[in-house]
mmCIF file of C-alpha atoms and ligand atoms in Angstrom:
data_model
loop_
_atom_site.group_PDB
_atom_site.id
_atom_site.type_symbol
_atom_site.label_atom_id
_atom_site.label_comp_id
_atom_site.label_asym_id
_atom_site.label_seq_id
_atom_site.Cartn_x
_atom_site.Cartn_y
_atom_site.Cartn_z
ATOM 1 C CA UNK A 1 0.065 0.030 -0.023
ATOM 2 C CA UNK A 2 1.302 3.451 -0.897
ATOM 3 C CA UNK A 3 2.116 5.405 2.324
ATOM 4 C CA UNK A 4 1.358 9.018 2.838
ATOM 5 C CA UNK A 5 5.036 9.528 3.869
ATOM 6 C CA UNK A 6 8.291 7.554 4.390
ATOM 7 C CA UNK A 7 10.619 8.789 6.860
ATOM 8 C CA UNK A 8 14.336 7.845 6.372
ATOM 9 C CA UNK A 9 15.854 7.935 9.838
ATOM 10 C CA UNK A 10 14.018 7.269 13.084
ATOM 11 C CA UNK A 11 16.120 9.584 15.327
ATOM 12 C CA UNK A 12 14.878 12.623 17.127
ATOM 13 C CA UNK A 13 13.852 14.483 14.114
ATOM 14 C CA UNK A 14 12.322 11.483 12.192
ATOM 15 C CA UNK A 15 10.220 10.216 15.183
ATOM 16 C CA UNK A 16 9.085 13.701 15.994
ATOM 17 C CA UNK A 17 7.788 14.137 12.485
ATOM 18 C CA UNK A 18 6.201 10.694 12.654
ATOM 19 C CA UNK A 19 4.392 11.716 15.770
ATOM 20 C CA UNK A 20 2.835 14.726 14.180
ATOM 21 C CA UNK A 21 1.706 12.606 11.216
ATOM 22 C CA UNK A 22 0.407 9.769 13.246
ATOM 23 C CA UNK A 23 -1.834 12.101 15.098
ATOM 24 C CA UNK A 24 -3.139 13.283 11.836
ATOM 25 C CA UNK A 25 -4.010 9.718 11.131
ATOM 26 C CA UNK A 26 -1.635 9.695 8.146
ATOM 27 C CA UNK A 27 0.075 6.383 6.885
ATOM 28 C CA UNK A 28 3.747 6.902 7.743
ATOM 29 C CA UNK A 29 6.506 4.313 7.448
ATOM 30 C CA UNK A 30 9.696 4.944 9.485
ATOM 31 C CA UNK A 31 12.932 3.294 8.129
ATOM 32 C CA UNK A 32 15.568 3.229 10.817
ATOM 33 C CA UNK A 33 18.952 1.576 11.217
ATOM 34 C CA UNK A 34 19.040 2.359 14.847
ATOM 35 C CA UNK A 35 22.445 4.287 15.022
ATOM 36 C CA UNK A 36 21.535 7.714 16.257
ATOM 37 C CA UNK A 37 24.506 10.280 16.323
ATOM 38 C CA UNK A 38 24.732 10.349 20.085
ATOM 39 C CA UNK A 39 24.748 6.557 20.557
ATOM 40 C CA UNK A 40 28.257 6.841 21.905
ATOM 41 C CA UNK A 41 27.291 8.763 24.991
ATOM 42 C CA UNK A 42 25.618 7.046 27.894
ATOM 43 C CA UNK A 43 23.735 10.046 29.025
ATOM 44 C CA UNK A 44 22.320 13.126 27.256
ATOM 45 C CA UNK A 45 21.773 16.617 28.629
ATOM 46 C CA UNK A 46 20.154 19.790 27.704
ATOM 47 C CA UNK A 47 16.824 18.157 26.975
ATOM 48 C CA UNK A 48 14.105 19.645 29.243
ATOM 49 C CA UNK A 49 12.754 17.305 31.852
ATOM 50 C CA UNK A 50 14.946 14.435 30.666
ATOM 51 C CA UNK A 51 18.379 15.380 32.211
ATOM 52 C CA UNK A 52 20.883 12.507 32.190
ATOM 53 C CA UNK A 53 18.560 10.042 30.329
ATOM 54 C CA UNK A 54 20.236 8.282 27.488
ATOM 55 C CA UNK A 55 19.683 9.125 23.950
ATOM 56 C CA UNK A 56 18.844 5.590 23.112
ATOM 57 C CA UNK A 57 16.366 5.290 26.029
ATOM 58 C CA UNK A 58 14.496 8.495 24.884
ATOM 59 C CA UNK A 59 14.290 7.073 21.346
ATOM 60 C CA UNK A 60 13.115 3.668 22.605
ATOM 61 C CA UNK A 61 10.378 5.373 24.631
ATOM 62 C CA UNK A 62 9.237 7.331 21.630
ATOM 63 C CA UNK A 63 9.153 4.290 19.469
ATOM 64 C CA UNK A 64 6.795 2.499 22.047
ATOM 65 C CA UNK A 65 4.554 5.503 22.259
ATOM 66 C CA UNK A 66 4.372 5.769 18.350
ATOM 67 C CA UNK A 67 3.659 1.995 18.014
ATOM 68 C CA UNK A 68 0.290 2.668 19.592
ATOM 69 C CA UNK A 69 -0.723 4.584 16.606
ATOM 70 C CA UNK A 70 -2.324 2.262 13.994
ATOM 71 C CA UNK A 71 -1.105 4.182 10.948
ATOM 72 C CA UNK A 72 2.576 3.998 11.958
ATOM 73 C CA UNK A 73 4.857 1.324 10.517
ATOM 74 C CA UNK A 74 8.454 0.669 11.516
ATOM 75 C CA UNK A 75 10.945 -0.909 9.265
ATOM 76 C CA UNK A 76 14.242 -1.666 11.047
ATOM 77 C CA UNK A 77 16.917 -1.656 8.338
ATOM 78 C CA UNK A 78 19.060 0.538 6.014
ATOM 79 C CA UNK A 79 17.631 2.543 3.219
ATOM 80 C CA UNK A 80 19.994 2.620 0.398
ATOM 81 C CA UNK A 81 18.229 4.314 -2.497
ATOM 82 C CA UNK A 82 15.391 6.933 -3.054
ATOM 83 C CA UNK A 83 13.832 8.049 -6.302
ATOM 84 C CA UNK A 84 10.724 9.225 -7.895
ATOM 85 C CA UNK A 85 8.767 12.560 -7.687
ATOM 86 C CA UNK A 86 5.987 14.150 -5.613
ATOM 87 C CA UNK A 87 3.073 11.629 -4.917
ATOM 88 C CA UNK A 88 5.268 8.673 -6.275
ATOM 89 C CA UNK A 89 8.481 8.227 -4.279
ATOM 90 C CA UNK A 90 10.171 4.778 -3.926
ATOM 91 C CA UNK A 91 12.756 3.923 -1.298
ATOM 92 C CA UNK A 92 14.729 0.571 -1.368
ATOM 93 C CA UNK A 93 15.646 -0.872 2.081
ATOM 94 C CA UNK A 94 18.187 -3.694 2.536
ATOM 95 C CA UNK A 95 16.204 -6.861 3.171
ATOM 96 C CA UNK A 96 12.826 -5.116 2.836
ATOM 97 C CA UNK A 97 12.348 -4.502 -0.809
ATOM 98 C CA UNK A 98 10.880 -1.118 -1.941
ATOM 99 C CA UNK A 99 8.271 1.056 -0.116
ATOM 100 C CA UNK A 100 6.232 3.669 -1.907
ATOM 101 C CA UNK A 101 4.884 7.042 -0.656
ATOM 102 C CA UNK A 102 3.658 10.360 -1.643
ATOM 103 C CA UNK A 103 6.070 12.270 0.464
ATOM 104 C CA UNK A 104 9.627 11.666 1.595
ATOM 105 C CA UNK A 105 11.300 13.061 4.663
ATOM 106 C CA UNK A 106 15.055 12.705 4.994
ATOM 107 C CA UNK A 107 16.146 12.566 8.732
ATOM 108 C CA UNK A 108 19.125 10.319 8.540
ATOM 109 C CA UNK A 109 21.280 12.711 10.440
ATOM 110 C CA UNK A 110 25.050 13.137 10.058
ATOM 111 C CA UNK A 111 28.326 11.106 10.668
ATOM 112 C CA UNK A 112 30.994 12.412 12.798
ATOM 113 C CA UNK A 113 34.369 11.719 11.196
ATOM 114 C CA UNK A 114 37.239 11.924 13.764
ATOM 115 C CA UNK A 115 40.962 12.644 12.987
ATOM 116 C CA UNK A 116 42.961 9.557 12.619
ATOM 117 C CA UNK A 117 44.601 9.743 15.996
ATOM 118 C CA UNK A 118 45.024 6.600 18.083
ATOM 119 C CA UNK A 119 42.896 6.528 21.268
ATOM 120 C CA UNK A 120 40.345 9.121 20.059
ATOM 121 C CA UNK A 121 37.652 7.158 18.459
ATOM 122 C CA UNK A 122 37.117 4.675 21.509
ATOM 123 C CA UNK A 123 36.694 7.744 23.873
ATOM 124 C CA UNK A 124 34.113 9.635 21.578
ATOM 125 C CA UNK A 125 31.179 10.387 23.553
ATOM 126 C CA UNK A 126 32.823 9.679 26.867
ATOM 127 C CA UNK A 127 35.936 11.820 27.499
ATOM 128 C CA UNK A 128 36.375 12.920 23.918
ATOM 129 C CA UNK A 129 33.510 15.336 23.468
ATOM 130 C CA UNK A 130 31.779 17.402 20.791
ATOM 131 C CA UNK A 131 29.833 20.056 22.694
ATOM 132 C CA UNK A 132 30.113 21.753 26.118
ATOM 133 C CA UNK A 133 26.515 22.536 26.346
ATOM 134 C CA UNK A 134 25.717 18.852 26.301
ATOM 135 C CA UNK A 135 28.579 17.389 28.447
ATOM 136 C CA UNK A 136 30.776 20.232 29.650
ATOM 137 C CA UNK A 137 28.906 20.674 33.142
ATOM 138 C CA UNK A 138 29.819 17.030 34.180
ATOM 139 C CA UNK A 139 33.551 17.614 33.665
ATOM 140 C CA UNK A 140 33.323 19.808 36.867
ATOM 141 C CA UNK A 141 36.155 22.176 35.936
ATOM 142 C CA UNK A 142 39.970 21.615 35.741
ATOM 143 C CA UNK A 143 42.207 20.881 32.847
ATOM 144 C CA UNK A 144 40.421 20.518 29.456
ATOM 145 C CA UNK A 145 41.901 20.118 26.069
ATOM 146 C CA UNK A 146 40.645 21.179 22.660
ATOM 147 C CA UNK A 147 42.034 19.427 19.644
ATOM 148 C CA UNK A 148 42.278 21.855 16.523
ATOM 149 C CA UNK A 149 40.799 20.237 13.604
ATOM 150 C CA UNK A 150 39.144 23.385 11.870
ATOM 151 C CA UNK A 151 39.508 27.113 11.568
ATOM 152 C CA UNK A 152 36.734 27.518 14.100
ATOM 153 C CA UNK A 153 38.648 25.405 16.779
ATOM 154 C CA UNK A 154 40.295 28.407 18.284
ATOM 155 C CA UNK A 155 36.669 29.953 18.728
ATOM 156 C CA UNK A 156 35.606 26.548 20.191
ATOM 157 C CA UNK A 157 38.518 26.760 22.659
ATOM 158 C CA UNK A 158 37.357 30.291 23.986
ATOM 159 C CA UNK A 159 33.845 28.999 24.511
ATOM 160 C CA UNK A 160 35.034 25.848 26.223
ATOM 161 C CA UNK A 161 37.085 28.006 28.561
ATOM 162 C CA UNK A 162 33.935 28.677 30.478
ATOM 163 C CA UNK A 163 34.023 25.023 31.674
ATOM 164 C CA UNK A 164 37.710 24.724 32.746
ATOM 165 C CA UNK A 165 41.314 25.533 32.052
ATOM 166 C CA UNK A 166 41.777 25.040 28.429
ATOM 167 C CA UNK A 167 44.821 23.959 26.390
ATOM 168 C CA UNK A 168 44.319 24.236 22.604
ATOM 169 C CA UNK A 169 46.452 21.594 20.849
ATOM 170 C CA UNK A 170 47.103 23.049 17.424
ATOM 171 C CA UNK A 171 48.123 19.712 16.023
ATOM 172 C CA UNK A 172 49.502 21.186 12.664
ATOM 173 C CA UNK A 173 46.734 23.686 12.094
ATOM 174 C CA UNK A 174 48.079 27.266 11.099
ATOM 175 C CA UNK A 175 48.812 29.534 14.020
ATOM 176 C CA UNK A 176 45.696 31.946 14.772
ATOM 177 C CA UNK A 177 45.802 35.480 13.615
ATOM 178 C CA UNK A 178 46.709 38.440 16.022
ATOM 179 C CA UNK A 179 43.144 39.122 17.007
ATOM 180 C CA UNK A 180 42.413 35.458 17.810
ATOM 181 C CA UNK A 181 45.611 35.131 19.847
ATOM 182 C CA UNK A 182 44.519 38.058 21.894
ATOM 183 C CA UNK A 183 41.072 36.599 22.428
ATOM 184 C CA UNK A 184 42.622 33.181 23.466
ATOM 185 C CA UNK A 185 44.803 34.997 25.874
ATOM 186 C CA UNK A 186 41.908 37.012 27.330
ATOM 187 C CA UNK A 187 39.982 33.696 27.837
ATOM 188 C CA UNK A 188 43.135 31.991 29.614
ATOM 189 C CA UNK A 189 43.518 29.500 26.821
ATOM 190 C CA UNK A 190 47.020 28.228 26.449
ATOM 191 C CA UNK A 191 48.301 27.325 23.068
ATOM 192 C CA UNK A 192 50.230 24.104 22.607
ATOM 193 C CA UNK A 193 51.838 23.712 19.022
ATOM 194 C CA UNK A 194 52.928 20.316 17.871
ATOM 195 C CA UNK A 195 51.404 17.232 16.283
ATOM 196 C CA UNK A 196 49.262 15.071 18.676
ATOM 197 C CA UNK A 197 50.642 11.504 18.581
ATOM 198 C CA UNK A 198 48.096 9.428 20.680
ATOM 199 C CA UNK A 199 45.363 9.846 23.394
ATOM 200 C CA UNK A 200 45.977 7.309 26.141
ATOM 201 C CA UNK A 201 45.073 6.795 29.735
ATOM 202 C CA UNK A 202 46.461 9.308 32.170
ATOM 203 C CA UNK A 203 46.527 9.393 36.010
ATOM 204 C CA UNK A 204 43.288 9.855 38.016
ATOM 205 C CA UNK A 205 40.921 8.935 35.203
ATOM 206 C CA UNK A 206 42.477 11.636 32.952
ATOM 207 C CA UNK A 207 43.212 11.367 29.361
ATOM 208 C CA UNK A 208 46.821 11.885 28.405
ATOM 209 C CA UNK A 209 47.380 13.773 25.302
ATOM 210 C CA UNK A 210 50.979 12.776 23.896
ATOM 211 C CA UNK A 211 52.565 15.026 21.421
ATOM 212 C CA UNK A 212 55.201 14.068 18.835
ATOM 213 C CA UNK A 213 57.736 16.154 20.636
ATOM 214 C CA UNK A 214 57.451 13.813 23.691
ATOM 215 C CA UNK A 215 55.439 16.296 25.869
ATOM 216 C CA UNK A 216 52.370 15.004 27.636
ATOM 217 C CA UNK A 217 49.169 16.769 29.125
ATOM 218 C CA UNK A 218 46.690 15.075 31.326
ATOM 219 C CA UNK A 219 43.278 16.477 30.794
ATOM 220 C CA UNK A 220 39.753 15.644 32.126
ATOM 221 C CA UNK A 221 38.308 15.842 28.824
ATOM 222 C CA UNK A 222 39.202 16.695 25.156
ATOM 223 C CA UNK A 223 36.929 18.590 22.791
ATOM 224 C CA UNK A 224 37.031 17.715 19.180
ATOM 225 C CA UNK A 225 35.091 19.360 16.130
ATOM 226 C CA UNK A 226 34.622 16.258 13.943
ATOM 227 C CA UNK A 227 34.425 16.403 10.174
ATOM 228 C CA UNK A 228 30.576 16.316 9.584
ATOM 229 C CA UNK A 229 28.920 14.269 6.701
ATOM 230 C CA UNK A 230 25.472 13.858 5.648
ATOM 231 C CA UNK A 231 24.315 10.278 6.051
ATOM 232 C CA UNK A 232 23.108 8.421 2.975
ATOM 233 C CA UNK A 233 23.055 9.194 -0.732
ATOM 234 C CA UNK A 234 19.421 10.299 -0.748
ATOM 235 C CA UNK A 235 19.839 14.254 -0.980
ATOM 236 C CA UNK A 236 22.165 14.196 -3.824
ATOM 237 C CA UNK A 237 20.435 11.385 -5.708
ATOM 238 C CA UNK A 238 17.161 13.180 -5.533
ATOM 239 C CA UNK A 239 18.807 16.590 -6.540
ATOM 240 C CA UNK A 240 18.143 18.438 -3.252
ATOM 241 C CA UNK A 241 20.067 21.751 -3.019
ATOM 242 C CA UNK A 242 22.721 21.690 -0.412
ATOM 243 C CA UNK A 243 24.092 24.605 1.596
ATOM 244 C CA UNK A 244 27.659 25.337 2.917
ATOM 245 C CA UNK A 245 27.780 26.183 6.599
ATOM 246 C CA UNK A 246 30.764 26.575 9.062
ATOM 247 C CA UNK A 247 29.833 23.041 10.315
ATOM 248 C CA UNK A 248 29.781 21.505 6.787
ATOM 249 C CA UNK A 249 27.192 20.812 4.151
ATOM 250 C CA UNK A 250 23.599 20.565 5.047
ATOM 251 C CA UNK A 251 20.379 20.202 3.068
ATOM 252 C CA UNK A 252 18.872 23.477 2.262
ATOM 253 C CA UNK A 253 15.283 23.810 3.567
ATOM 254 C CA UNK A 254 12.531 26.488 4.036
ATOM 255 C CA UNK A 255 10.624 27.110 7.355
ATOM 256 C CA UNK A 256 8.495 23.966 6.921
ATOM 257 C CA UNK A 257 11.678 21.890 6.150
ATOM 258 C CA UNK A 258 10.748 21.495 2.381
ATOM 259 C CA UNK A 259 13.835 21.008 0.368
ATOM 260 C CA UNK A 260 14.344 22.304 -3.107
ATOM 261 C CA UNK A 261 12.723 19.209 -4.581
ATOM 262 C CA UNK A 262 8.855 19.097 -4.401
ATOM 263 C CA UNK A 263 7.516 16.466 -1.925
ATOM 264 C CA UNK A 264 10.976 16.005 -0.313
ATOM 265 C CA UNK A 265 11.613 17.275 3.325
ATOM 266 C CA UNK A 266 14.587 17.223 5.390
ATOM 267 C CA UNK A 267 14.859 17.562 9.217
ATOM 268 C CA UNK A 268 17.372 17.377 12.157
ATOM 269 C CA UNK A 269 21.221 17.484 11.938
ATOM 270 C CA UNK A 270 21.127 16.662 8.174
ATOM 271 C CA UNK A 271 19.351 20.066 7.544
ATOM 272 C CA UNK A 272 20.725 22.320 10.397
ATOM 273 C CA UNK A 273 24.250 23.496 11.404
ATOM 274 C CA UNK A 274 25.007 22.895 15.168
ATOM 275 C CA UNK A 275 21.965 20.769 16.142
ATOM 276 C CA UNK A 276 21.106 19.031 19.178
ATOM 277 C CA UNK A 277 18.100 16.703 20.369
ATOM 278 C CA UNK A 278 15.748 19.553 21.105
ATOM 279 C CA UNK A 279 16.419 21.400 17.857
ATOM 280 C CA UNK A 280 16.254 18.350 15.740
ATOM 281 C CA UNK A 281 12.973 17.321 17.481
ATOM 282 C CA UNK A 282 11.539 20.861 16.774
ATOM 283 C CA UNK A 283 12.688 20.555 13.119
ATOM 284 C CA UNK A 284 10.986 17.225 12.926
ATOM 285 C CA UNK A 285 7.769 18.810 14.384
ATOM 286 C CA UNK A 286 7.962 21.464 11.395
ATOM 287 C CA UNK A 287 8.628 18.784 8.747
ATOM 288 C CA UNK A 288 5.681 16.817 10.081
ATOM 289 C CA UNK A 289 3.489 19.930 9.723
ATOM 290 C CA UNK A 290 4.922 20.709 6.434
ATOM 291 C CA UNK A 291 4.341 17.217 5.004
ATOM 292 C CA UNK A 292 0.818 17.210 6.356
ATOM 293 C CA UNK A 293 0.055 20.672 4.867
ATOM 294 C CA UNK A 294 1.461 19.547 1.513
ATOM 295 C CA UNK A 295 -0.633 16.319 1.504
ATOM 296 C CA UNK A 296 -3.763 18.331 2.163
ATOM 297 C CA UNK A 297 -3.241 21.265 0.021
ATOM 298 C CA UNK A 298 -0.969 20.414 -2.932
ATOM 299 C CA UNK A 299 -3.144 20.151 -6.242
ATOM 300 C CA UNK A 300 -2.941 16.918 -7.928
ATOM 301 C CA UNK A 301 -2.630 16.686 -11.740
HETATM 302 C C1 FAD B 1 28.719 11.907 21.202
HETATM 303 C C2 FAD B 1 27.520 12.819 21.076
HETATM 304 C C3 FAD B 1 26.776 12.988 22.179
HETATM 305 C C4 FAD B 1 25.661 14.025 22.111
HETATM 306 N N1 FAD B 1 25.107 14.395 23.216
HETATM 307 C C5 FAD B 1 24.040 15.189 23.175
HETATM 308 C C6 FAD B 1 23.351 15.529 24.315
HETATM 309 O O1 FAD B 1 23.632 15.137 25.503
HETATM 310 N N2 FAD B 1 22.239 16.392 24.243
HETATM 311 C C7 FAD B 1 21.882 16.900 22.941
HETATM 312 O O2 FAD B 1 20.897 17.601 22.864
HETATM 313 N N3 FAD B 1 22.404 16.549 21.806
HETATM 314 C C8 FAD B 1 23.557 15.628 21.922
HETATM 315 N N4 FAD B 1 24.150 15.301 20.708
HETATM 316 C C9 FAD B 1 23.618 15.732 19.371
HETATM 317 C C10 FAD B 1 22.494 14.821 18.963
HETATM 318 O O3 FAD B 1 22.935 13.485 18.993
HETATM 319 C C11 FAD B 1 22.050 15.023 17.537
HETATM 320 O O4 FAD B 1 21.873 16.501 17.439
HETATM 321 C C12 FAD B 1 20.705 14.401 17.367
HETATM 322 O O5 FAD B 1 20.903 12.980 17.367
HETATM 323 C C13 FAD B 1 20.280 14.737 15.856
HETATM 324 O O6 FAD B 1 18.983 14.060 15.698
HETATM 325 P P1 FAD B 1 18.677 13.568 14.236
HETATM 326 O O7 FAD B 1 17.321 12.873 14.296
HETATM 327 O O8 FAD B 1 18.796 14.634 13.188
HETATM 328 O O9 FAD B 1 19.707 12.352 13.792
HETATM 329 P P2 FAD B 1 20.067 10.964 14.592
HETATM 330 O O10 FAD B 1 19.556 11.180 16.023
HETATM 331 O O11 FAD B 1 21.470 10.866 14.240
HETATM 332 O O12 FAD B 1 19.185 10.009 13.872
HETATM 333 C C14 FAD B 1 19.351 9.615 12.630
HETATM 334 C C15 FAD B 1 18.719 8.128 12.467
HETATM 335 O O13 FAD B 1 18.718 7.877 11.009
HETATM 336 C C16 FAD B 1 19.185 6.497 10.962
HETATM 337 N N5 FAD B 1 19.776 6.353 9.641
HETATM 338 C C17 FAD B 1 20.893 6.953 9.198
HETATM 339 N N6 FAD B 1 21.036 6.468 7.887
HETATM 340 C C18 FAD B 1 20.031 5.524 7.550
HETATM 341 C C19 FAD B 1 19.696 4.893 6.504
HETATM 342 N N7 FAD B 1 20.442 4.971 5.367
HETATM 343 N N8 FAD B 1 18.632 4.185 6.504
HETATM 344 C C20 FAD B 1 17.831 4.039 7.646
HETATM 345 N N9 FAD B 1 18.075 4.691 8.692
HETATM 346 C C21 FAD B 1 19.221 5.549 8.669
HETATM 347 C C22 FAD B 1 20.108 6.313 12.061
HETATM 348 O O14 FAD B 1 20.213 4.934 12.375
HETATM 349 C C23 FAD B 1 19.548 7.177 13.165
HETATM 350 O O15 FAD B 1 18.650 6.359 14.037
HETATM 351 C C24 FAD B 1 25.313 14.470 20.798
HETATM 352 C C25 FAD B 1 26.105 14.176 19.729
HETATM 353 C C26 FAD B 1 27.187 13.278 19.770
HETATM 354 C C27 FAD B 1 28.028 12.967 18.569
#
């Protein structure tokens, strides 16, 4: 049976959109591979009334509540292709064939690609962190590192300085300009040049940053701006316009999260620079409203 909407990605954005559509009694299929971006962290923060609850638990509760709506279908699997046009989209899912729908919402999130430094990946979401607003409070002050990966890393270090005593490891990035150096000094950020060799266990639960020049620094946490990539080939395959932002490429959308392709919507980290759970959920709500309005009011040939 043709669905009103297919949602690729059942994370915070996708499930929020599904919730709106389910409550409008629309037939919606959510295809999800169950690997949300924050799966590496055992707790999430900054989500009103859910402080400390894990992202996976929040999503599991959401799925249970959505499953009570008879027009919602879950497909657990990986979508690998999407094609078609408004009122006639087709999405292929590994092991589940092809599903057809009138509207398509892309909510597959983004992938964080970390620098290839031994010891970094296994600490991601634990003591190697992406955002001080999500996890900075729990560090409780003290020595904190920022690993430069990006022209914005110096700015990140000046912000993180509100959560502890920051060392910015430049790791081969060009030295910041005069104005940035002055700002780093004003924010008490120490600059540490030299390539980072490895992140290893330090004393007292700290992480040891070992430089190629032999120097070591024990920090309570290390912030890293990962290289962000849209997950899945869908936006490009469908011809959705992309937008360059300081955080990387995102899918361009309007206020109702419609992309440049009629009938295709995008929500969450995939269509917003610097997202979080709350913002992705809000975007999902807007996308759900956008899809519903479009189903009601778009004229059919
Ligand atoms: C380590 C870490 C910790 C974080 N902690 C916090 C925090 O404490 N508080 C906070 O507010 N934010 C936090 N964030 C940010 C938060 O995780 C994201 O902003 C949020 O998950 C984005 O929601 P989303 O729905 O856009 O994408 P996701 O939550 O990433 O969901 C995308 C979904 O799409 C699915 N998917 C992807 N590709 C396919 C495909 N081809 N087929 C089917 N399904 C697919 C995935 O399996 C996933 O379930 C954290 C991020 C990281 C990296």
